[in-house]
PDB file of C-alpha atoms in Angstrom:
ATOM      1  CA  MET A   1     -12.235 -16.731  -8.451  1.00  0.00           C
ATOM      2  CA  SER A   2      -9.699 -16.497 -11.221  1.00  0.00           C
ATOM      3  CA  GLU A   3      -6.657 -18.541 -11.140  1.00  0.00           C
ATOM      4  CA  SER A   4      -3.216 -17.286  -9.402  1.00  0.00           C
ATOM      5  CA  ASN A   5      -0.460 -16.403 -11.485  1.00  0.00           C
ATOM      6  CA  SER A   6       2.929 -15.082 -10.916  1.00  0.00           C
ATOM      7  CA  GLY A   7       4.761 -12.400 -13.078  1.00  0.00           C
ATOM      8  CA  PRO A   8       8.377 -12.925 -13.897  1.00  0.00           C
ATOM      9  CA  GLY A   9       9.175 -10.901 -10.884  1.00  0.00           C
ATOM     10  CA  ARG A  10       7.235 -13.371  -8.651  1.00  0.00           C
ATOM     11  CA  VAL A  11       4.281 -11.194  -7.617  1.00  0.00           C
ATOM     12  CA  THR A  12       1.146 -13.167  -7.709  1.00  0.00           C
ATOM     13  CA  ARG A  13      -2.184 -11.905  -9.154  1.00  0.00           C
ATOM     14  CA  GLU A  14      -5.857 -13.144  -8.223  1.00  0.00           C
ATOM     15  CA  GLN A  15      -9.109 -11.494  -9.224  1.00  0.00           C
ATOM     16  CA  CYS A  16     -11.922 -12.680  -6.937  1.00  0.00           C
ATOM     17  CA  GLY A  17     -15.142 -10.687  -7.750  1.00  0.00           C
ATOM     18  CA  HIS A  18     -14.328  -6.968  -7.379  1.00  0.00           C
ATOM     19  CA  LEU A  19     -11.105  -7.869  -5.459  1.00  0.00           C
ATOM     20  CA  PHE A  20      -7.731  -7.925  -6.624  1.00  0.00           C
ATOM     21  CA  LEU A  21      -5.239 -10.128  -4.554  1.00  0.00           C
ATOM     22  CA  VAL A  22      -1.541  -9.338  -5.068  1.00  0.00           C
ATOM     23  CA  GLY A  23       1.062 -11.538  -3.363  1.00  0.00           C
ATOM     24  CA  LEU A  24       4.693 -10.852  -2.940  1.00  0.00           C
ATOM     25  CA  ASP A  25       5.947 -14.322  -3.963  1.00  0.00           C
ATOM     26  CA  ARG A  26       9.888 -14.509  -3.559  1.00  0.00           C
ATOM     27  CA  ALA A  27       9.754 -16.139  -0.249  1.00  0.00           C
ATOM     28  CA  GLY A  28      13.014 -17.939  -0.307  1.00  0.00           C
ATOM     29  CA  LYS A  29      14.577 -14.350  -0.207  1.00  0.00           C
ATOM     30  CA  ARG A  30      12.166 -13.390   2.372  1.00  0.00           C
ATOM     31  CA  ASN A  31      10.450 -11.302  -0.310  1.00  0.00           C
ATOM     32  CA  ALA A  32      13.207  -8.968  -0.689  1.00  0.00           C
ATOM     33  CA  PHE A  33      12.701  -6.327  -3.616  1.00  0.00           C
ATOM     34  CA  ASP A  34      15.089  -6.908  -6.605  1.00  0.00           C
ATOM     35  CA  SER A  35      14.449  -4.806  -9.592  1.00  0.00           C
ATOM     36  CA  ALA A  36      12.537  -7.858 -11.406  1.00  0.00           C
ATOM     37  CA  MET A  37      10.000  -7.605  -8.031  1.00  0.00           C
ATOM     38  CA  LEU A  38       9.770  -4.147  -7.999  1.00  0.00           C
ATOM     39  CA  THR A  39       8.578  -3.889 -11.930  1.00  0.00           C
ATOM     40  CA  ASP A  40       6.429  -6.535 -11.317  1.00  0.00           C
ATOM     41  CA  LEU A  41       4.494  -5.146  -8.353  1.00  0.00           C
ATOM     42  CA  ALA A  42       4.314  -1.911 -10.168  1.00  0.00           C
ATOM     43  CA  LEU A  43       2.915  -3.502 -13.041  1.00  0.00           C
ATOM     44  CA  ALA A  44       0.361  -5.346 -11.132  1.00  0.00           C
ATOM     45  CA  LEU A  45      -0.799  -2.054  -9.759  1.00  0.00           C
ATOM     46  CA  GLY A  46      -1.102  -0.642 -13.216  1.00  0.00           C
ATOM     47  CA  GLU A  47      -3.318  -3.646 -14.150  1.00  0.00           C
ATOM     48  CA  TYR A  48      -5.554  -2.872 -11.275  1.00  0.00           C
ATOM     49  CA  GLU A  49      -5.696   0.777 -12.090  1.00  0.00           C
ATOM     50  CA  ARG A  50      -6.886  -0.083 -15.552  1.00  0.00           C
ATOM     51  CA  ASN A  51      -9.582  -2.552 -14.790  1.00  0.00           C
ATOM     52  CA  SER A  52     -12.852  -1.086 -14.252  1.00  0.00           C
ATOM     53  CA  GLU A  53     -13.994  -4.520 -12.733  1.00  0.00           C
ATOM     54  CA  MET A  54     -11.519  -4.380  -9.865  1.00  0.00           C
ATOM     55  CA  ARG A  55     -12.458  -1.953  -6.945  1.00  0.00           C
ATOM     56  CA  CYS A  56     -10.120  -2.821  -4.370  1.00  0.00           C
ATOM     57  CA  ALA A  57      -6.592  -4.336  -4.055  1.00  0.00           C
ATOM     58  CA  VAL A  58      -5.537  -6.420  -1.269  1.00  0.00           C
ATOM     59  CA  VAL A  59      -1.440  -6.479  -1.031  1.00  0.00           C
ATOM     60  CA  PHE A  60      -0.247  -9.498   0.899  1.00  0.00           C
ATOM     61  CA  ALA A  61       3.022 -11.966   1.113  1.00  0.00           C
ATOM     62  CA  HIS A  62       3.419 -15.520   0.515  1.00  0.00           C
ATOM     63  CA  GLY A  63       5.622 -17.441   3.170  1.00  0.00           C
ATOM     64  CA  GLU A  64       6.555 -16.608   6.601  1.00  0.00           C
ATOM     65  CA  HIS A  65       7.479 -12.951   6.159  1.00  0.00           C
ATOM     66  CA  PHE A  66       6.151  -9.792   4.676  1.00  0.00           C
ATOM     67  CA  THR A  67       9.302  -8.538   3.369  1.00  0.00           C
ATOM     68  CA  ALA A  68      12.944  -8.140   4.279  1.00  0.00           C
ATOM     69  CA  GLY A  69      12.927  -4.793   2.373  1.00  0.00           C
ATOM     70  CA  LEU A  70      15.026  -3.893  -0.661  1.00  0.00           C
ATOM     71  CA  ASP A  71      17.595  -6.445  -2.110  1.00  0.00           C
ATOM     72  CA  LEU A  72      20.420  -4.073  -2.033  1.00  0.00           C
ATOM     73  CA  LEU A  73      23.030  -6.543  -3.305  1.00  0.00           C
ATOM     74  CA  GLU A  74      21.029  -6.551  -6.526  1.00  0.00           C
ATOM     75  CA  LEU A  75      19.734  -3.017  -6.401  1.00  0.00           C
ATOM     76  CA  THR A  76      22.664  -0.947  -5.389  1.00  0.00           C
ATOM     77  CA  PRO A  77      24.668  -0.956  -8.946  1.00  0.00           C
ATOM     78  CA  LYS A  78      21.587  -0.232 -10.768  1.00  0.00           C
ATOM     79  CA  LEU A  79      20.343   2.387  -8.627  1.00  0.00           C
ATOM     80  CA  ALA A  80      24.042   4.031  -8.562  1.00  0.00           C
ATOM     81  CA  SER A  81      23.869   4.184 -12.482  1.00  0.00           C
ATOM     82  CA  GLY A  82      20.470   5.569 -12.694  1.00  0.00           C
ATOM     83  CA  GLY A  83      19.311   2.561 -14.580  1.00  0.00           C
ATOM     84  CA  PHE A  84      15.993   1.438 -12.619  1.00  0.00           C
ATOM     85  CA  GLN A  85      12.837   2.905 -13.670  1.00  0.00           C
ATOM     86  CA  TYR A  86       9.169   1.865 -13.264  1.00  0.00           C
ATOM     87  CA  PRO A  87       7.420   0.886 -16.484  1.00  0.00           C
ATOM     88  CA  ALA A  88       5.369   3.573 -18.075  1.00  0.00           C
ATOM     89  CA  GLU A  89       2.410   1.270 -17.632  1.00  0.00           C
ATOM     90  CA  GLY A  90       3.081   0.694 -13.893  1.00  0.00           C
ATOM     91  CA  ILE A  91       2.154   2.565 -10.704  1.00  0.00           C
ATOM     92  CA  ASP A  92       4.677   3.292  -8.125  1.00  0.00           C
ATOM     93  CA  PRO A  93       3.666   0.984  -5.263  1.00  0.00           C
ATOM     94  CA  TRP A  94       4.973   3.564  -2.772  1.00  0.00           C
ATOM     95  CA  GLY A  95       3.228   6.367  -4.094  1.00  0.00           C
ATOM     96  CA  VAL A  96       6.219   8.463  -4.503  1.00  0.00           C
ATOM     97  CA  ALA A  97       6.519   9.039  -8.319  1.00  0.00           C
ATOM     98  CA  LEU A  98       3.488  10.061 -10.381  1.00  0.00           C
ATOM     99  CA  PRO A  99       1.039   8.884 -11.750  1.00  0.00           C
ATOM    100  CA  ARG A 100      -0.708   8.087  -8.449  1.00  0.00           C
ATOM    101  CA  ARG A 101      -3.124   5.323  -7.986  1.00  0.00           C
ATOM    102  CA  SER A 102      -6.843   6.516  -7.903  1.00  0.00           C
ATOM    103  CA  LYS A 103      -8.357   3.341  -6.207  1.00  0.00           C
ATOM    104  CA  PRO A 104      -7.976   1.939  -2.862  1.00  0.00           C
ATOM    105  CA  VAL A 105      -5.333  -0.691  -1.499  1.00  0.00           C
ATOM    106  CA  VAL A 106      -5.792  -2.661   1.595  1.00  0.00           C
ATOM    107  CA  ILE A 107      -2.538  -4.316   3.198  1.00  0.00           C
ATOM    108  CA  ALA A 108      -1.870  -7.195   5.386  1.00  0.00           C
ATOM    109  CA  VAL A 109       1.540  -8.067   6.758  1.00  0.00           C
ATOM    110  CA  HIS A 110       3.065 -10.717   8.938  1.00  0.00           C
ATOM    111  CA  GLY A 111       6.642 -11.893  10.271  1.00  0.00           C
ATOM    112  CA  THR A 112       9.378  -9.383   9.043  1.00  0.00           C
ATOM    113  CA  CYS A 113       8.003  -6.224   7.663  1.00  0.00           C
ATOM    114  CA  TRP A 114      11.243  -4.010   7.243  1.00  0.00           C
ATOM    115  CA  THR A 115      12.113  -0.795   5.301  1.00  0.00           C
ATOM    116  CA  ALA A 116      10.457  -0.784   2.030  1.00  0.00           C
ATOM    117  CA  GLY A 117       7.566  -3.047   3.737  1.00  0.00           C
ATOM    118  CA  ILE A 118       6.855  -0.205   6.266  1.00  0.00           C
ATOM    119  CA  GLU A 119       6.524   2.333   3.324  1.00  0.00           C
ATOM    120  CA  LEU A 120       4.170   0.188   1.463  1.00  0.00           C
ATOM    121  CA  VAL A 121       1.804   0.152   4.936  1.00  0.00           C
ATOM    122  CA  LEU A 122       2.172   3.759   5.044  1.00  0.00           C
ATOM    123  CA  ASN A 123       0.861   4.246   1.567  1.00  0.00           C
ATOM    124  CA  ALA A 124      -1.924   1.812   1.990  1.00  0.00           C
ATOM    125  CA  ASP A 125      -5.391   3.038   2.773  1.00  0.00           C
ATOM    126  CA  ILE A 126      -6.226   0.272   5.557  1.00  0.00           C
ATOM    127  CA  ALA A 127      -3.426  -1.712   7.101  1.00  0.00           C
ATOM    128  CA  ILE A 128      -3.824  -4.847   9.275  1.00  0.00           C
ATOM    129  CA  ALA A 129      -0.771  -6.790  10.822  1.00  0.00           C
ATOM    130  CA  ALA A 130      -0.414 -10.093  12.627  1.00  0.00           C
ATOM    131  CA  SER A 131       0.280  -9.647  16.216  1.00  0.00           C
ATOM    132  CA  ASN A 132       3.839 -11.076  15.786  1.00  0.00           C
ATOM    133  CA  THR A 133       4.794  -8.716  12.990  1.00  0.00           C
ATOM    134  CA  ARG A 134       8.358  -7.119  13.684  1.00  0.00           C
ATOM    135  CA  PHE A 135       8.932  -3.799  11.951  1.00  0.00           C
ATOM    136  CA  ALA A 136      12.352  -1.925  11.396  1.00  0.00           C
ATOM    137  CA  HIS A 137      13.840   0.991   9.460  1.00  0.00           C
ATOM    138  CA  LEU A 138      17.245  -0.429   8.937  1.00  0.00           C
ATOM    139  CA  GLU A 139      18.137   2.217   5.795  1.00  0.00           C
ATOM    140  CA  VAL A 140      20.585   3.990   7.882  1.00  0.00           C
ATOM    141  CA  LEU A 141      22.420   1.330   8.986  1.00  0.00           C
ATOM    142  CA  ARG A 142      23.154   0.503   5.406  1.00  0.00           C
ATOM    143  CA  GLY A 143      24.019   3.809   4.611  1.00  0.00           C
ATOM    144  CA  ILE A 144      20.995   5.041   2.570  1.00  0.00           C
ATOM    145  CA  PRO A 145      17.923   7.171   4.014  1.00  0.00           C
ATOM    146  CA  PRO A 146      14.292   5.685   3.653  1.00  0.00           C
ATOM    147  CA  SER A 147      13.246   6.434   0.095  1.00  0.00           C
ATOM    148  CA  GLY A 148       9.593   5.275  -0.151  1.00  0.00           C
ATOM    149  CA  GLY A 149       7.964   7.968   1.753  1.00  0.00           C
ATOM    150  CA  SER A 150       8.538   7.313   5.536  1.00  0.00           C
ATOM    151  CA  THR A 151      10.711  10.676   6.128  1.00  0.00           C
ATOM    152  CA  VAL A 152       7.091  12.372   5.143  1.00  0.00           C
ATOM    153  CA  ARG A 153       4.467   9.927   6.030  1.00  0.00           C
ATOM    154  CA  PHE A 154       5.852   8.182   9.339  1.00  0.00           C
ATOM    155  CA  THR A 155       6.384  11.758  10.914  1.00  0.00           C
ATOM    156  CA  GLN A 156       2.959  12.521   9.849  1.00  0.00           C
ATOM    157  CA  ALA A 157       1.256   9.498  11.248  1.00  0.00           C
ATOM    158  CA  ALA A 158       3.238   8.988  14.460  1.00  0.00           C
ATOM    159  CA  GLY A 159       4.824  12.530  15.177  1.00  0.00           C
ATOM    160  CA  TRP A 160       8.460  13.648  15.034  1.00  0.00           C
ATOM    161  CA  THR A 161      10.075  12.155  17.763  1.00  0.00           C
ATOM    162  CA  ASP A 162       8.352   8.626  17.569  1.00  0.00           C
ATOM    163  CA  ALA A 163       9.332   8.368  14.087  1.00  0.00           C
ATOM    164  CA  MET A 164      12.742   9.712  14.261  1.00  0.00           C
ATOM    165  CA  ARG A 165      13.418   7.234  16.942  1.00  0.00           C
ATOM    166  CA  TYR A 166      13.015   4.293  14.533  1.00  0.00           C
ATOM    167  CA  MET A 167      14.281   6.168  11.451  1.00  0.00           C
ATOM    168  CA  LEU A 168      17.648   7.474  12.920  1.00  0.00           C
ATOM    169  CA  THR A 169      18.574   4.373  14.888  1.00  0.00           C
ATOM    170  CA  GLY A 170      17.263   1.233  13.070  1.00  0.00           C
ATOM    171  CA  GLU A 171      15.592  -0.147  16.201  1.00  0.00           C
ATOM    172  CA  GLU A 172      12.951  -2.814  15.760  1.00  0.00           C
ATOM    173  CA  PHE A 173       9.126  -2.200  17.065  1.00  0.00           C
ATOM    174  CA  GLY A 174       6.233  -4.580  17.140  1.00  0.00           C
ATOM    175  CA  ALA A 175       2.777  -4.510  16.045  1.00  0.00           C
ATOM    176  CA  ALA A 176       1.493  -3.046  19.133  1.00  0.00           C
ATOM    177  CA  ASP A 177       3.782  -0.175  18.870  1.00  0.00           C
ATOM    178  CA  ALA A 178       2.951   0.099  14.826  1.00  0.00           C
ATOM    179  CA  LEU A 179      -0.778   0.429  16.233  1.00  0.00           C
ATOM    180  CA  ARG A 180      -0.120   3.193  18.802  1.00  0.00           C
ATOM    181  CA  MET A 181       1.792   5.236  16.100  1.00  0.00           C
ATOM    182  CA  ARG A 182      -1.011   4.936  13.951  1.00  0.00           C
ATOM    183  CA  LEU A 183       0.814   3.069  11.081  1.00  0.00           C
ATOM    184  CA  LEU A 184      -1.981   0.420  11.261  1.00  0.00           C
ATOM    185  CA  THR A 185      -5.638  -0.049  11.339  1.00  0.00           C
ATOM    186  CA  GLU A 186      -5.785  -3.107  13.466  1.00  0.00           C
ATOM    187  CA  VAL A 187      -3.926  -5.984  14.717  1.00  0.00           C
ATOM    188  CA  VAL A 188      -4.965  -9.413  14.466  1.00  0.00           C
ATOM    189  CA  GLU A 189      -3.905 -12.887  15.739  1.00  0.00           C
ATOM    190  CA  PRO A 190      -1.382 -14.557  13.538  1.00  0.00           C
ATOM    191  CA  GLY A 191      -2.722 -16.317  10.313  1.00  0.00           C
ATOM    192  CA  GLN A 192      -5.975 -13.868  10.440  1.00  0.00           C
ATOM    193  CA  GLU A 193      -4.487 -11.002   8.879  1.00  0.00           C
ATOM    194  CA  LEU A 194      -5.209 -11.614   5.066  1.00  0.00           C
ATOM    195  CA  ALA A 195      -8.789 -12.651   6.027  1.00  0.00           C
ATOM    196  CA  ARG A 196      -9.262  -9.253   7.770  1.00  0.00           C
ATOM    197  CA  ALA A 197      -7.739  -7.258   4.891  1.00  0.00           C
ATOM    198  CA  ILE A 198     -10.023  -9.178   2.510  1.00  0.00           C
ATOM    199  CA  GLU A 199     -13.226  -8.291   4.728  1.00  0.00           C
ATOM    200  CA  TYR A 200     -12.392  -4.656   4.457  1.00  0.00           C
ATOM    201  CA  ALA A 201     -11.735  -5.028   0.825  1.00  0.00           C
ATOM    202  CA  GLU A 202     -15.154  -6.389   0.456  1.00  0.00           C
ATOM    203  CA  ARG A 203     -16.779  -3.573   2.239  1.00  0.00           C
ATOM    204  CA  ILE A 204     -14.861  -0.905   0.052  1.00  0.00           C
ATOM    205  CA  ALA A 205     -15.967  -2.990  -3.346  1.00  0.00           C
ATOM    206  CA  LYS A 206     -19.548  -2.786  -2.302  1.00  0.00           C
ATOM    207  CA  ALA A 207     -19.460   1.181  -2.108  1.00  0.00           C
ATOM    208  CA  ALA A 208     -19.928   3.216  -5.074  1.00  0.00           C
ATOM    209  CA  PRO A 209     -16.694   3.158  -7.237  1.00  0.00           C
ATOM    210  CA  LEU A 210     -17.029   6.871  -8.286  1.00  0.00           C
ATOM    211  CA  ALA A 211     -17.414   8.006  -4.689  1.00  0.00           C
ATOM    212  CA  ILE A 212     -14.540   6.064  -3.409  1.00  0.00           C
ATOM    213  CA  LYS A 213     -12.259   7.301  -6.038  1.00  0.00           C
ATOM    214  CA  ALA A 214     -13.406  11.010  -5.316  1.00  0.00           C
ATOM    215  CA  THR A 215     -12.693  10.377  -1.589  1.00  0.00           C
ATOM    216  CA  LEU A 216      -9.372   9.247  -2.290  1.00  0.00           C
ATOM    217  CA  HIS A 217      -8.585  12.105  -4.536  1.00  0.00           C
ATOM    218  CA  SER A 218      -9.617  14.816  -1.984  1.00  0.00           C
ATOM    219  CA  ALA A 219      -7.449  13.059   0.548  1.00  0.00           C
ATOM    220  CA  PHE A 220      -4.343  12.841  -1.685  1.00  0.00           C
ATOM    221  CA  GLN A 221      -4.874  16.241  -2.816  1.00  0.00           C
ATOM    222  CA  ALA A 222      -4.926  17.351   1.030  1.00  0.00           C
ATOM    223  CA  ARG A 223      -1.622  15.634   1.650  1.00  0.00           C
ATOM    224  CA  ASP A 224      -0.186  16.820  -1.663  1.00  0.00           C
ATOM    225  CA  GLU A 225      -0.995  20.190  -1.839  1.00  0.00           C
ATOM    226  CA  GLY A 226      -2.612  21.145   1.481  1.00  0.00           C
ATOM    227  CA  ASP A 227      -5.895  21.459   3.100  1.00  0.00           C
ATOM    228  CA  ALA A 228      -6.879  24.752   1.466  1.00  0.00           C
ATOM    229  CA  ALA A 229      -6.393  23.140  -2.024  1.00  0.00           C
ATOM    230  CA  ALA A 230      -8.469  20.185  -1.284  1.00  0.00           C
ATOM    231  CA  LEU A 231     -11.243  22.111   0.439  1.00  0.00           C
ATOM    232  CA  SER A 232     -11.502  24.475  -2.338  1.00  0.00           C
ATOM    233  CA  LYS A 233     -12.492  21.550  -4.757  1.00  0.00           C
ATOM    234  CA  LEU A 234     -15.176  19.717  -2.656  1.00  0.00           C
ATOM    235  CA  ASN A 235     -18.193  21.251  -4.116  1.00  0.00           C
ATOM    236  CA  GLU A 236     -16.972  20.681  -7.670  1.00  0.00           C
ATOM    237  CA  LEU A 237     -16.176  16.898  -6.520  1.00  0.00           C
ATOM    238  CA  LEU A 238     -19.631  16.909  -5.133  1.00  0.00           C
ATOM    239  CA  PHE A 239     -21.644  18.571  -8.143  1.00  0.00           C
ATOM    240  CA  THR A 240     -19.613  16.108 -10.495  1.00  0.00           C
ATOM    241  CA  LEU A 241     -21.078  12.973  -9.100  1.00  0.00           C
ATOM    242  CA  ILE A 242     -24.733  14.301  -7.936  1.00  0.00           C
ATOM    243  CA  LYS A 243     -26.115  13.357 -11.318  1.00  0.00           C
ATOM    244  CA  SER A 244     -24.317   9.868 -11.663  1.00  0.00           C
ATOM    245  CA  ASP A 245     -26.189   6.526 -11.694  1.00  0.00           C
ATOM    246  CA  ASP A 246     -24.492   5.636  -8.470  1.00  0.00           C
ATOM    247  CA  VAL A 247     -26.068   8.597  -6.658  1.00  0.00           C
ATOM    248  CA  ARG A 248     -29.276   7.657  -8.004  1.00  0.00           C
ATOM    249  CA  GLU A 249     -29.034   4.127  -6.960  1.00  0.00           C
ATOM    250  CA  GLY A 250     -27.983   5.192  -3.420  1.00  0.00           C
ATOM    251  CA  VAL A 251     -30.763   7.433  -3.032  1.00  0.00           C
ATOM    252  CA  MET A 252     -33.560   4.722  -4.057  1.00  0.00           C
ATOM    253  CA  ALA A 253     -31.571   2.304  -1.657  1.00  0.00           C
ATOM    254  CA  MET A 254     -32.405   4.590   1.352  1.00  0.00           C
TER     255      MET A 254
END
């Protein structure tokens, strides 16, 4: 296991075998995202994307809460002037801006998980929450719409009326409701969420990396371009991989 380290925006990084653990580390501010933390998270995911040894990322948070969302006091002046952009070598953590990640992300949440935190959950591939996690889309109470993908992904996951209930009112909901609405993969006892997320990540890391990336590519294509576009490329994806060392090893393993 490599040593943990924080970037200037307080996002920790730790490589553990083929896993990359990325921790939100602004606990004194309930891990609210200011521009430095947004930049640092994007840079961490860019590092993950470019490192072929890292097969699965796990996003979690230090402290008592996952995140209180965006630090609007710091961000609003920059957003109003158009002054905030992700760095070219980074990856948008919410998957709204291109380029999109090509490798899997597992997320573990606990405590408060508001606004942008929900949108990180919705952009992850596997999401684990502690049973005491509290969720809320408070944006409309602050004069802005959700801007990290929930207007698309929350409605897709939960259905229109459930999603709109929470996005239009700012009402809180718990982990059991988040699971019912298909925002989460699993709910666990408080304190077990990170360990469970790592278990899933380790299973993913044992699979063939090219097949994992192809699976994600097809699923993203279906979401972005529609089912027909993704279906039309399935054979091409298969033929691209069928002669790979990964497939030969898989056949021999059987």
